[in-house]
PDB file of C-alpha atoms in Angstrom:
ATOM      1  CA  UNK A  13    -146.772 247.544-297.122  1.00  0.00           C
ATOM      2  CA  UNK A  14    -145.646 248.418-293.841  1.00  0.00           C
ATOM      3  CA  UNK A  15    -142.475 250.309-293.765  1.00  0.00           C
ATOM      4  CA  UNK A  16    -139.671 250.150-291.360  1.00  0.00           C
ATOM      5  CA  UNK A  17    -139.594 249.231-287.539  1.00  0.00           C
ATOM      6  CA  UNK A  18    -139.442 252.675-286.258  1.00  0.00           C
ATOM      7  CA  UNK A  19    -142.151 254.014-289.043  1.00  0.00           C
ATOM      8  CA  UNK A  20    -139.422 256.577-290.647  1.00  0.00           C
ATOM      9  CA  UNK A  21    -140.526 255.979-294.138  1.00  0.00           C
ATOM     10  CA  UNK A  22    -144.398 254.513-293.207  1.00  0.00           C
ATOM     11  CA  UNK A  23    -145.489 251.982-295.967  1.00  0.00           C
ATOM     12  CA  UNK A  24    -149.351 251.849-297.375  1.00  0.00           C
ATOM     13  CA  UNK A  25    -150.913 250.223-294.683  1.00  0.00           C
ATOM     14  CA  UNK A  26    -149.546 253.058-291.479  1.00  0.00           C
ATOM     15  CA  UNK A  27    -150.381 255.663-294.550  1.00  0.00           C
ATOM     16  CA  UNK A  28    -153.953 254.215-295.173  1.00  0.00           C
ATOM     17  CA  UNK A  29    -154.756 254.829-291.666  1.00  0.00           C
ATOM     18  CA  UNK A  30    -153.916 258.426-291.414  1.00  0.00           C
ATOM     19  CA  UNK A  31    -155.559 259.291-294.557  1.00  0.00           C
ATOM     20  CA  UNK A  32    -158.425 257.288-293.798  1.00  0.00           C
ATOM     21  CA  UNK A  33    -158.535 259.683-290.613  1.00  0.00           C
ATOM     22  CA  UNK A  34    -157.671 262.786-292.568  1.00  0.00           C
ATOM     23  CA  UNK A  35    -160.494 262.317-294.560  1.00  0.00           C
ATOM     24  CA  UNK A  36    -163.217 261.859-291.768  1.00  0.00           C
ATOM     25  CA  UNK A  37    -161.995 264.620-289.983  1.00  0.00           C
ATOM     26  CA  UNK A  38    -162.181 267.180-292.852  1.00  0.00           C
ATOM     27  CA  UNK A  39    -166.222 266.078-292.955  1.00  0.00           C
ATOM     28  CA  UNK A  40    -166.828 265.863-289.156  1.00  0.00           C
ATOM     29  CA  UNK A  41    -169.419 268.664-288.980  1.00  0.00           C
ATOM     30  CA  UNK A  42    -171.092 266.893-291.863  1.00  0.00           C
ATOM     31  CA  UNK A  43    -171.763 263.414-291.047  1.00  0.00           C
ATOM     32  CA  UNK A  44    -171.159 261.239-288.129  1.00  0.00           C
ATOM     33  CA  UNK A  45    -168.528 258.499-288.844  1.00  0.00           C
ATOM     34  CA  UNK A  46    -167.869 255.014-287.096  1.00  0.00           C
ATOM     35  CA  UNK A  47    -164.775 252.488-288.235  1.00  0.00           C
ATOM     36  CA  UNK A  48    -164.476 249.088-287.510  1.00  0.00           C
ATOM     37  CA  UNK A  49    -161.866 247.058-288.691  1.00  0.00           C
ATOM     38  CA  UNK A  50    -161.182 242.937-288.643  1.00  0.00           C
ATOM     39  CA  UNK A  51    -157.562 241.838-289.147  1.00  0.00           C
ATOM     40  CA  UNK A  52    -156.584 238.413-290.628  1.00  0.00           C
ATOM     41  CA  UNK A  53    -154.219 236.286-291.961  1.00  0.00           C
ATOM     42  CA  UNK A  54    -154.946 233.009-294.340  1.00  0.00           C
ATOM     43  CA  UNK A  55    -152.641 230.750-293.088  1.00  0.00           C
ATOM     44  CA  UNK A  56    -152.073 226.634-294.558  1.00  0.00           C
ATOM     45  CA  UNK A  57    -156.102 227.556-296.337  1.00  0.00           C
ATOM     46  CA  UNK A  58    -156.676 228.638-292.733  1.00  0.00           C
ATOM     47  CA  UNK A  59    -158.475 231.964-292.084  1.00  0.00           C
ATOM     48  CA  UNK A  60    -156.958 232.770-288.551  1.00  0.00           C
ATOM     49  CA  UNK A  61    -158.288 235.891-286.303  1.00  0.00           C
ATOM     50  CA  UNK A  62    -155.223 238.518-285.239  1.00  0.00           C
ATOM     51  CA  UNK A  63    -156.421 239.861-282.716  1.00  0.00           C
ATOM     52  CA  UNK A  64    -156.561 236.547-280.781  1.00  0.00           C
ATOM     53  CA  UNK A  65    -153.424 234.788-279.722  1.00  0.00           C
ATOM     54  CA  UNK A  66    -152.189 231.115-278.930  1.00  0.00           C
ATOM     55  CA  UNK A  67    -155.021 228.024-277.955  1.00  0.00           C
ATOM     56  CA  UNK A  68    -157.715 230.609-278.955  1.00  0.00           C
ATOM     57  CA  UNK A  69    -156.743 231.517-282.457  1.00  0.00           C
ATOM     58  CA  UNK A  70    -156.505 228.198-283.175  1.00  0.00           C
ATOM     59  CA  UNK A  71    -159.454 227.382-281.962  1.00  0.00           C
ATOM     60  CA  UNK A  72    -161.707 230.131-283.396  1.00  0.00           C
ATOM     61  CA  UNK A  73    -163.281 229.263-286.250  1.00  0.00           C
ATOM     62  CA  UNK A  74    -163.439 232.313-289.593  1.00  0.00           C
ATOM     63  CA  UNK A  75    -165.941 231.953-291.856  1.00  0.00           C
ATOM     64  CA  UNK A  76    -166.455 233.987-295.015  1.00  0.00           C
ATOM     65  CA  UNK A  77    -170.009 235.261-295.799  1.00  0.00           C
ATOM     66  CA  UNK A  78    -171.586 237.661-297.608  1.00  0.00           C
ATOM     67  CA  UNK A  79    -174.052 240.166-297.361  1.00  0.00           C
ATOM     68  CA  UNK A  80    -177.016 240.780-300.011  1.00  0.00           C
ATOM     69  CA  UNK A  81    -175.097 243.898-301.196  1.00  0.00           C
ATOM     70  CA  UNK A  82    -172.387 241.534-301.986  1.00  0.00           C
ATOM     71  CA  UNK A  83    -170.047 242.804-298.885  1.00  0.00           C
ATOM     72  CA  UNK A  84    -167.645 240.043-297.839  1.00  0.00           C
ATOM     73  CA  UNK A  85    -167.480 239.737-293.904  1.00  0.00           C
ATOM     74  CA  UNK A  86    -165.566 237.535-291.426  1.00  0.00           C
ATOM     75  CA  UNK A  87    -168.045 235.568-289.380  1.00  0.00           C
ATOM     76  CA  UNK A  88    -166.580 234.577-286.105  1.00  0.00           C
ATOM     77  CA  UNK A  89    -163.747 237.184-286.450  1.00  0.00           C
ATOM     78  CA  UNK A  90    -163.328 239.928-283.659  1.00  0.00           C
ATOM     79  CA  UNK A  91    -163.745 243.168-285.251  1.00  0.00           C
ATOM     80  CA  UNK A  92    -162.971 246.487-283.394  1.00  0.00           C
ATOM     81  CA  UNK A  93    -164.075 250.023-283.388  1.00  0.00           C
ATOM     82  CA  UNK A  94    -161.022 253.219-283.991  1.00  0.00           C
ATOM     83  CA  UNK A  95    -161.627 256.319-283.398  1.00  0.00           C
ATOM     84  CA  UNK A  96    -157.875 257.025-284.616  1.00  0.00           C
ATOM     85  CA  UNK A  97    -155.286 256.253-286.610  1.00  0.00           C
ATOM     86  CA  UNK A  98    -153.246 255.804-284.025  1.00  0.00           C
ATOM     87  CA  UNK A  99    -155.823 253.432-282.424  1.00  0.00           C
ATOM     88  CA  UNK A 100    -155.781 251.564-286.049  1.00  0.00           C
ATOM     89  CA  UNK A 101    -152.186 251.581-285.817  1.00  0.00           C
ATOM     90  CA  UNK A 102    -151.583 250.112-281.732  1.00  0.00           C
ATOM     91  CA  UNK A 103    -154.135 247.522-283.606  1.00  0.00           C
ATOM     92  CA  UNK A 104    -152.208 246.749-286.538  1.00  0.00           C
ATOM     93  CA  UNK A 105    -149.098 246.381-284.710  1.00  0.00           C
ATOM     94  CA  UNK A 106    -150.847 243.787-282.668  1.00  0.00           C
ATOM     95  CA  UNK A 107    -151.901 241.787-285.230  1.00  0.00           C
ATOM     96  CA  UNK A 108    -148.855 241.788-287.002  1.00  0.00           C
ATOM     97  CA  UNK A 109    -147.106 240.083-283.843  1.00  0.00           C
ATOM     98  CA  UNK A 110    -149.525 237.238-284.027  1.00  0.00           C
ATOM     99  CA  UNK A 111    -148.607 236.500-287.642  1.00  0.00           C
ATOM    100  CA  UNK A 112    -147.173 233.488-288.803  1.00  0.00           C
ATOM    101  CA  UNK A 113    -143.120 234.462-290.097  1.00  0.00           C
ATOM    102  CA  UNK A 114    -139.719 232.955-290.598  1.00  0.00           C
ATOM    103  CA  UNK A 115    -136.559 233.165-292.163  1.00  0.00           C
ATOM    104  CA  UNK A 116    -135.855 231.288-295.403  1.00  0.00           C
ATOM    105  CA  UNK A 117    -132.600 231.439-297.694  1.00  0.00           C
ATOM    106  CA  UNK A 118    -134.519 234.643-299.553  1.00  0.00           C
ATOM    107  CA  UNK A 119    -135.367 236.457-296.558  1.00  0.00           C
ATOM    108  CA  UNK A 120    -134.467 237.114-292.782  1.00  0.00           C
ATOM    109  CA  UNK A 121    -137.769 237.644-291.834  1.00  0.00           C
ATOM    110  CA  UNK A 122    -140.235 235.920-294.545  1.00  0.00           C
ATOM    111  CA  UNK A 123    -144.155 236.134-294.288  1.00  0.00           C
ATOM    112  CA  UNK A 124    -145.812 232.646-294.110  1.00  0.00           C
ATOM    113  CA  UNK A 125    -149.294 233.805-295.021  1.00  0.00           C
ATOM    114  CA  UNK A 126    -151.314 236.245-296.860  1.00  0.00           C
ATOM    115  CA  UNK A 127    -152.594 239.767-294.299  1.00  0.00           C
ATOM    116  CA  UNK A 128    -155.752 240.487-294.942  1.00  0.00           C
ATOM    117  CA  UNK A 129    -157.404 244.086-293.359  1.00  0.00           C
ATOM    118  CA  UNK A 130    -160.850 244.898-293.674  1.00  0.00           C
ATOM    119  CA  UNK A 131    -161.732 248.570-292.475  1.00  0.00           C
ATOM    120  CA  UNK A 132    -165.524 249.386-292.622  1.00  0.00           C
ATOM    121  CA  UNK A 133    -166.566 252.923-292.315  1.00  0.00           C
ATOM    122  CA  UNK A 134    -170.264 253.833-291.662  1.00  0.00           C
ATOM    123  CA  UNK A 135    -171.537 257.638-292.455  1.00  0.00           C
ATOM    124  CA  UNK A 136    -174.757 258.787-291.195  1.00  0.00           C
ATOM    125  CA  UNK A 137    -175.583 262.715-292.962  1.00  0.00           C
ATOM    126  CA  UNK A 138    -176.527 264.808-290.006  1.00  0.00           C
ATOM    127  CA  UNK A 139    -178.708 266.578-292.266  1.00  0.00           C
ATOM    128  CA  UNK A 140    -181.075 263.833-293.918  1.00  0.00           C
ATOM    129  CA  UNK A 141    -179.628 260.992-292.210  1.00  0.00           C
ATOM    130  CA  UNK A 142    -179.208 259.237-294.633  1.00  0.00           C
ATOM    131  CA  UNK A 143    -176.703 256.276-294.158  1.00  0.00           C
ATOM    132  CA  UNK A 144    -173.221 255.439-296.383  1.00  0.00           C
ATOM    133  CA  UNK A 145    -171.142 252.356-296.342  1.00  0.00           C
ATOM    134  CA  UNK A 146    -167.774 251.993-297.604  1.00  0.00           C
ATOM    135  CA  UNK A 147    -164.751 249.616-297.450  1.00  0.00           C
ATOM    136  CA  UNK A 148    -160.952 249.227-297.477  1.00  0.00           C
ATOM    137  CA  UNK A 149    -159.482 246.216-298.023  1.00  0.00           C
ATOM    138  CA  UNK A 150    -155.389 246.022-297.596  1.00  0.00           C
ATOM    139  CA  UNK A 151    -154.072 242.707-298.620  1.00  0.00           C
ATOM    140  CA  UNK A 152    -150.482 241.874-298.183  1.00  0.00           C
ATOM    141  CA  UNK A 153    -150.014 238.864-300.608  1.00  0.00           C
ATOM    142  CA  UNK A 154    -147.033 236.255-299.268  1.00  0.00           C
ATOM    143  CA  UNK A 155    -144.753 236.284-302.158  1.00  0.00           C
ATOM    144  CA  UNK A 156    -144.236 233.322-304.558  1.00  0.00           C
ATOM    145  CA  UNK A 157    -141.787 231.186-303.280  1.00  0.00           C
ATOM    146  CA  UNK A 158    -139.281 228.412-305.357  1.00  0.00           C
ATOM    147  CA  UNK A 159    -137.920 225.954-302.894  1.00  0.00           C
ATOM    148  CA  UNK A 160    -134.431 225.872-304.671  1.00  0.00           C
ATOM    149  CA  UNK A 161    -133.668 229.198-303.960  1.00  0.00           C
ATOM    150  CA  UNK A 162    -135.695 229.322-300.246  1.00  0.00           C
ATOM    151  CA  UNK A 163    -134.489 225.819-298.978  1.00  0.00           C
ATOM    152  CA  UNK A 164    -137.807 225.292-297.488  1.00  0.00           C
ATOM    153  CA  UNK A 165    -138.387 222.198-296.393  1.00  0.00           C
ATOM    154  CA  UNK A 166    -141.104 220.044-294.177  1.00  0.00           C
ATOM    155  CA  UNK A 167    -143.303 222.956-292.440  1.00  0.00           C
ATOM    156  CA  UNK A 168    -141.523 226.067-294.343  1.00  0.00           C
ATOM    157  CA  UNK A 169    -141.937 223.361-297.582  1.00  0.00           C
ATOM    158  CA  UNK A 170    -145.744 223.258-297.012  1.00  0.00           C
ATOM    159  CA  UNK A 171    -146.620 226.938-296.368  1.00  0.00           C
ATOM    160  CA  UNK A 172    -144.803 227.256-299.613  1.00  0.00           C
ATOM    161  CA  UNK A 173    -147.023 225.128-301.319  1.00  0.00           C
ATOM    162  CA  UNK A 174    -150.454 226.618-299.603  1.00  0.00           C
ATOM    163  CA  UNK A 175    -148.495 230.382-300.935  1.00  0.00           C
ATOM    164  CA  UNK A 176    -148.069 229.401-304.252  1.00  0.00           C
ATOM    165  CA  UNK A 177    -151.410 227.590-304.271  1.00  0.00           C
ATOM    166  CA  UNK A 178    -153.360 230.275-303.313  1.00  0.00           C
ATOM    167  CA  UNK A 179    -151.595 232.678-305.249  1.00  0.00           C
ATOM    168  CA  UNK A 180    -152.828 230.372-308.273  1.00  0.00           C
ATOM    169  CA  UNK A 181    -155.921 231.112-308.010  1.00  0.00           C
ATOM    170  CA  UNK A 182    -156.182 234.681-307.439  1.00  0.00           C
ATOM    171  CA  UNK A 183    -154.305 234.796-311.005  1.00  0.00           C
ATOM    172  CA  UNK A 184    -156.858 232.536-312.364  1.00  0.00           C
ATOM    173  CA  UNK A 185    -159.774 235.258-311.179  1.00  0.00           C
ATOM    174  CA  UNK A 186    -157.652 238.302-312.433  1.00  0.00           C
ATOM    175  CA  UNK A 187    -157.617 236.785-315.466  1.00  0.00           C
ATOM    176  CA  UNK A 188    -161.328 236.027-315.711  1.00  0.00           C
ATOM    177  CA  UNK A 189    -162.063 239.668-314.695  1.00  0.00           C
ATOM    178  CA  UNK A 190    -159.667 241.556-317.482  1.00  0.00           C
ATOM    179  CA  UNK A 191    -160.797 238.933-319.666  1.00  0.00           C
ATOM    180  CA  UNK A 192    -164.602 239.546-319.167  1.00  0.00           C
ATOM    181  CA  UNK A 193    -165.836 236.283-318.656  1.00  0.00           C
ATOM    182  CA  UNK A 194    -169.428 234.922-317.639  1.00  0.00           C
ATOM    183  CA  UNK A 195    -167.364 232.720-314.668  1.00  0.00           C
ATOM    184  CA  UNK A 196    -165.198 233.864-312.128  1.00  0.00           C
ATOM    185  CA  UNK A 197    -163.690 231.026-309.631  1.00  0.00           C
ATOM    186  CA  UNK A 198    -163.599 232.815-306.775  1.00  0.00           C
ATOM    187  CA  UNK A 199    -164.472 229.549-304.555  1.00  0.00           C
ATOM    188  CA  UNK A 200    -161.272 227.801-305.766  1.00  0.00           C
ATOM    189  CA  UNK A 201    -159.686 229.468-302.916  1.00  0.00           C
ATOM    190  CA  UNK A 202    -160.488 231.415-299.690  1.00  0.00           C
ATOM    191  CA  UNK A 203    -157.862 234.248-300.508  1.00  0.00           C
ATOM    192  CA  UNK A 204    -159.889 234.825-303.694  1.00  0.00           C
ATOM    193  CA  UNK A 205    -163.214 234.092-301.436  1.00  0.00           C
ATOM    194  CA  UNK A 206    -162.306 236.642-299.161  1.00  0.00           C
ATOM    195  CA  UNK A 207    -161.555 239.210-301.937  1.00  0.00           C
ATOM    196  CA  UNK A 208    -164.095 239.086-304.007  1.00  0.00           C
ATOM    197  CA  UNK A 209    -165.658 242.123-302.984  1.00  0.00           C
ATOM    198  CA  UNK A 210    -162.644 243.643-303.519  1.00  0.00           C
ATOM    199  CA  UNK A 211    -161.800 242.417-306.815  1.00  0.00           C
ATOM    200  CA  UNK A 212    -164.999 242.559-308.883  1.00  0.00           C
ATOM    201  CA  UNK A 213    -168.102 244.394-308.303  1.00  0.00           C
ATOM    202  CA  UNK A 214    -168.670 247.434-306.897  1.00  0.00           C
ATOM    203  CA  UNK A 215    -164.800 247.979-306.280  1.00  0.00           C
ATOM    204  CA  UNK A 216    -162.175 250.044-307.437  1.00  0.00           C
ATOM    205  CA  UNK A 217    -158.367 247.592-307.204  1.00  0.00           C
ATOM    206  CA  UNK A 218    -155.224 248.628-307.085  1.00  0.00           C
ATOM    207  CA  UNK A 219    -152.120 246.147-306.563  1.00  0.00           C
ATOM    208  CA  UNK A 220    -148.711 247.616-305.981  1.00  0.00           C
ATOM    209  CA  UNK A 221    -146.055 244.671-306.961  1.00  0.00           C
ATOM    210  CA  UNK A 222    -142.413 244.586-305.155  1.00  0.00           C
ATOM    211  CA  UNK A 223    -139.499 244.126-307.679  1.00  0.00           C
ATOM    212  CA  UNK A 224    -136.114 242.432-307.253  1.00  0.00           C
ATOM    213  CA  UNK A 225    -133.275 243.991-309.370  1.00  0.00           C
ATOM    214  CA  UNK A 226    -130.962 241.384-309.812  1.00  0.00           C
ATOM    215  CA  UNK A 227    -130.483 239.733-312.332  1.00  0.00           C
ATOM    216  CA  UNK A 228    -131.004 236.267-310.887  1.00  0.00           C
ATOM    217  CA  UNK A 229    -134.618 236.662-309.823  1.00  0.00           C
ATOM    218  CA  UNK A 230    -135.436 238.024-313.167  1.00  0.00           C
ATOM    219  CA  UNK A 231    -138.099 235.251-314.081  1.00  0.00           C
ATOM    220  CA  UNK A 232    -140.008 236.190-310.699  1.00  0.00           C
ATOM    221  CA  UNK A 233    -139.830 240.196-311.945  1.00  0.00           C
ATOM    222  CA  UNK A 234    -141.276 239.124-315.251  1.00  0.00           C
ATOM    223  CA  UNK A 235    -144.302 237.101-313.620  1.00  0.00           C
ATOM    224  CA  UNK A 236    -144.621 239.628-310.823  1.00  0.00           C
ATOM    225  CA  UNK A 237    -145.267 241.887-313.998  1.00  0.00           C
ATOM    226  CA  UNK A 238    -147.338 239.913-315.738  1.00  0.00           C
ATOM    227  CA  UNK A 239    -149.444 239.558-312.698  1.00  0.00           C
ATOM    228  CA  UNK A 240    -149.767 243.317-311.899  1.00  0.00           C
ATOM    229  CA  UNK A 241    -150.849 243.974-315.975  1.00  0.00           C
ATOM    230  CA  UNK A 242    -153.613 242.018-315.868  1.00  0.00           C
ATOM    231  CA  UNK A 243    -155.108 243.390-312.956  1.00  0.00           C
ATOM    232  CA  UNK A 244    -154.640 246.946-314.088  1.00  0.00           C
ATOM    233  CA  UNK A 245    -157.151 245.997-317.029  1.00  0.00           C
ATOM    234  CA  UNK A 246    -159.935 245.129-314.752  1.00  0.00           C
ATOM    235  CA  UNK A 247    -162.229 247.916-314.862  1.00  0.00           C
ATOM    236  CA  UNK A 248    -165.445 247.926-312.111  1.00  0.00           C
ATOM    237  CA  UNK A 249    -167.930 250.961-312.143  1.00  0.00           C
ATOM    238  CA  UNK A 250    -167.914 251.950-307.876  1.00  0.00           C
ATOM    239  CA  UNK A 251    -171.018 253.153-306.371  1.00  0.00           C
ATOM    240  CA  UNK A 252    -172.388 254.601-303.004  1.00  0.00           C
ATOM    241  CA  UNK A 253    -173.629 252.190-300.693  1.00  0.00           C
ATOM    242  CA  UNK A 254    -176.222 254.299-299.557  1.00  0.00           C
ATOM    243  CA  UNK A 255    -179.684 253.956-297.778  1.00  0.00           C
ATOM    244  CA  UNK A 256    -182.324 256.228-296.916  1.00  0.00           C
ATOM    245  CA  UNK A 257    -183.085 257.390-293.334  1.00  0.00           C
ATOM    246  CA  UNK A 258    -186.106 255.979-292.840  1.00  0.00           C
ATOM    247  CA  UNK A 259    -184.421 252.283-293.950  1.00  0.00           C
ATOM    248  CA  UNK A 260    -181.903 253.248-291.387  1.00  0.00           C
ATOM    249  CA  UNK A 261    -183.904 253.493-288.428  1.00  0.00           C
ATOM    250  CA  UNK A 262    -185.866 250.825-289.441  1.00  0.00           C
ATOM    251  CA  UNK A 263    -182.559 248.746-289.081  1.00  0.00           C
ATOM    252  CA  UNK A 264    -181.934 250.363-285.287  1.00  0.00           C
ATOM    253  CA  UNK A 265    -185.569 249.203-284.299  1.00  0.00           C
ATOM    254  CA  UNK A 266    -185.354 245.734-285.869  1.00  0.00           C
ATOM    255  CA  UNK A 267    -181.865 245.665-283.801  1.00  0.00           C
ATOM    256  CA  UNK A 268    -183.504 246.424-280.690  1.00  0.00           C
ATOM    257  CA  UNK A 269    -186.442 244.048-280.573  1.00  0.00           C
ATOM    258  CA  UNK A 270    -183.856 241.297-281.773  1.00  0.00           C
ATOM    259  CA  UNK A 271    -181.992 242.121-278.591  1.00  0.00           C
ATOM    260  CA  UNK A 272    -184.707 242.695-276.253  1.00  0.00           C
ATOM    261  CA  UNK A 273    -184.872 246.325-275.983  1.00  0.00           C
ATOM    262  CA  UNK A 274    -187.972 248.300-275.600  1.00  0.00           C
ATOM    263  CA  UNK A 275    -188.835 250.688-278.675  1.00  0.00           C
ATOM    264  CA  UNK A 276    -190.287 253.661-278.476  1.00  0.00           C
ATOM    265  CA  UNK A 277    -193.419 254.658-280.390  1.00  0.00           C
ATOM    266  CA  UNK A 278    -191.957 257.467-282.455  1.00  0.00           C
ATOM    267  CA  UNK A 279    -189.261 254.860-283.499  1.00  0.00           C
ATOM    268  CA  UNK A 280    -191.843 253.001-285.461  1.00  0.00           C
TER     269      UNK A 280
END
């Protein structure tokens, strides 16, 4: 998902960014873009903000909510305007140091939680004014973990456990989705809560899976499979989330009187 230290061979996340970029750029004399991104990482069943650090990350609290179009957002989380990829980037790489990691038996450097990215993009046509919203979510899932092979034990033991847990559930909702049916238990979890508008809906998903190939983590390859299969058969139909102008600037004046501001007559 990330690549290597010095970005050589970037992974999806570093690539997302550009093309992300790429893409607003080609339609700059067309619309009027702004991004905003929150980064997180679920932790123990604990939503923790990135781009806060020590006695303040722990003491934030992240909510999940959602909007009436069914958008999930962060409540309490610091999100951030880019106006680059390489801004994204400088941002990415500082969340990533305030991540939870460790080495286990498996791994020299082992992820203790799940990463989860939300970038927002807002479109305003400069020719009706008419308003778009979009989203990108990029999740890096903690792998499953079996203690025999990691040694984990006490803290290592019980990040395992919240992994594995979590990880659980977000099967149990894949499932539910490819298998069309009336319930989907997104609230058995917050890594499914926090996905759900990513997952089912007005979404389009796409899970890339990382393979061993030896021999002796062959069982983990098969689920890993497994896993990947079912989501492929979950099939949402995407659509613009798109207002009108006038709803638009209705929005801005609402926003203004909310904070104080004075509105101009013509704004009403």
């Amino acid at each position: 998902m990330v690549g290597d230290r010095d970005q050589r061979s970037p992974g999806i996340m570093p690539r997302a960014f550009n093309a992300v970029f790429d893409i607003l750029q080609e339609y700059a004399t067309k619309f009027d873009f702004k991004v905003s991104v929150y980064m997180l990482e679920l932790y123990n069943d604990r939503l923790q903000d990135l781009f806060v650090s020590g006695a303040e990350a722990q003491s934030r609290r992240v909510e999940i909510k959602r909007n009436r179009k069914g958008l999930v957002f962060a409540q309490g989380a610091e999100t951030k305007e880019a106006s680059s990829a390489g801004e994204l980037f400088a941002m990415f790489q500082q969340a990533c140091a305030n991540r939870h990691n460790a080495a286990t038996k498996m791994n020299v450097e082992s992820s203790r939680s799940h990463l989860i990215i939300g970038i927002m993009v807002e479109s305003r046509n400069l020719t009706n004014g008419s308003v778009s919203f979009g989203k990108l979510s990029l999740v890096d899932l903690a792998g499953s973990e079996r203690a025999a092979k990691t040694g984990a034990k006490d803290d290592q033991l019980k990040e395992a456990n919240s992994i594995n847990k979590s990880l659980s559930a977000l099967g149990d909702v894949i499932s539910a989705l490819s298998s069309d049916l009336p319930h989907i238990p997104y609230r058995n979890s917050k890594l499914t809560q926090i996905m759900q508008d990513s997952l089912g809906g007005n979404a389009k998903t796409l899970m890339v899976v990382n393979v061993s190939p030896s021999d002796c983590n062959l069982d983990e390859t098969l689920t890993s499979l497994i896993y990947a299969t079912r989501v492929k058969t979950i099939t949402n139909i995407a659509q613009r989330n798109l207002e009108s102008k006038e709803i638009s600037q209705l929005k801005e004046v609402i926003m203004k009187l909310k904070s104080g501001q004075p509105v101009e007559d013509e704004e009403v």
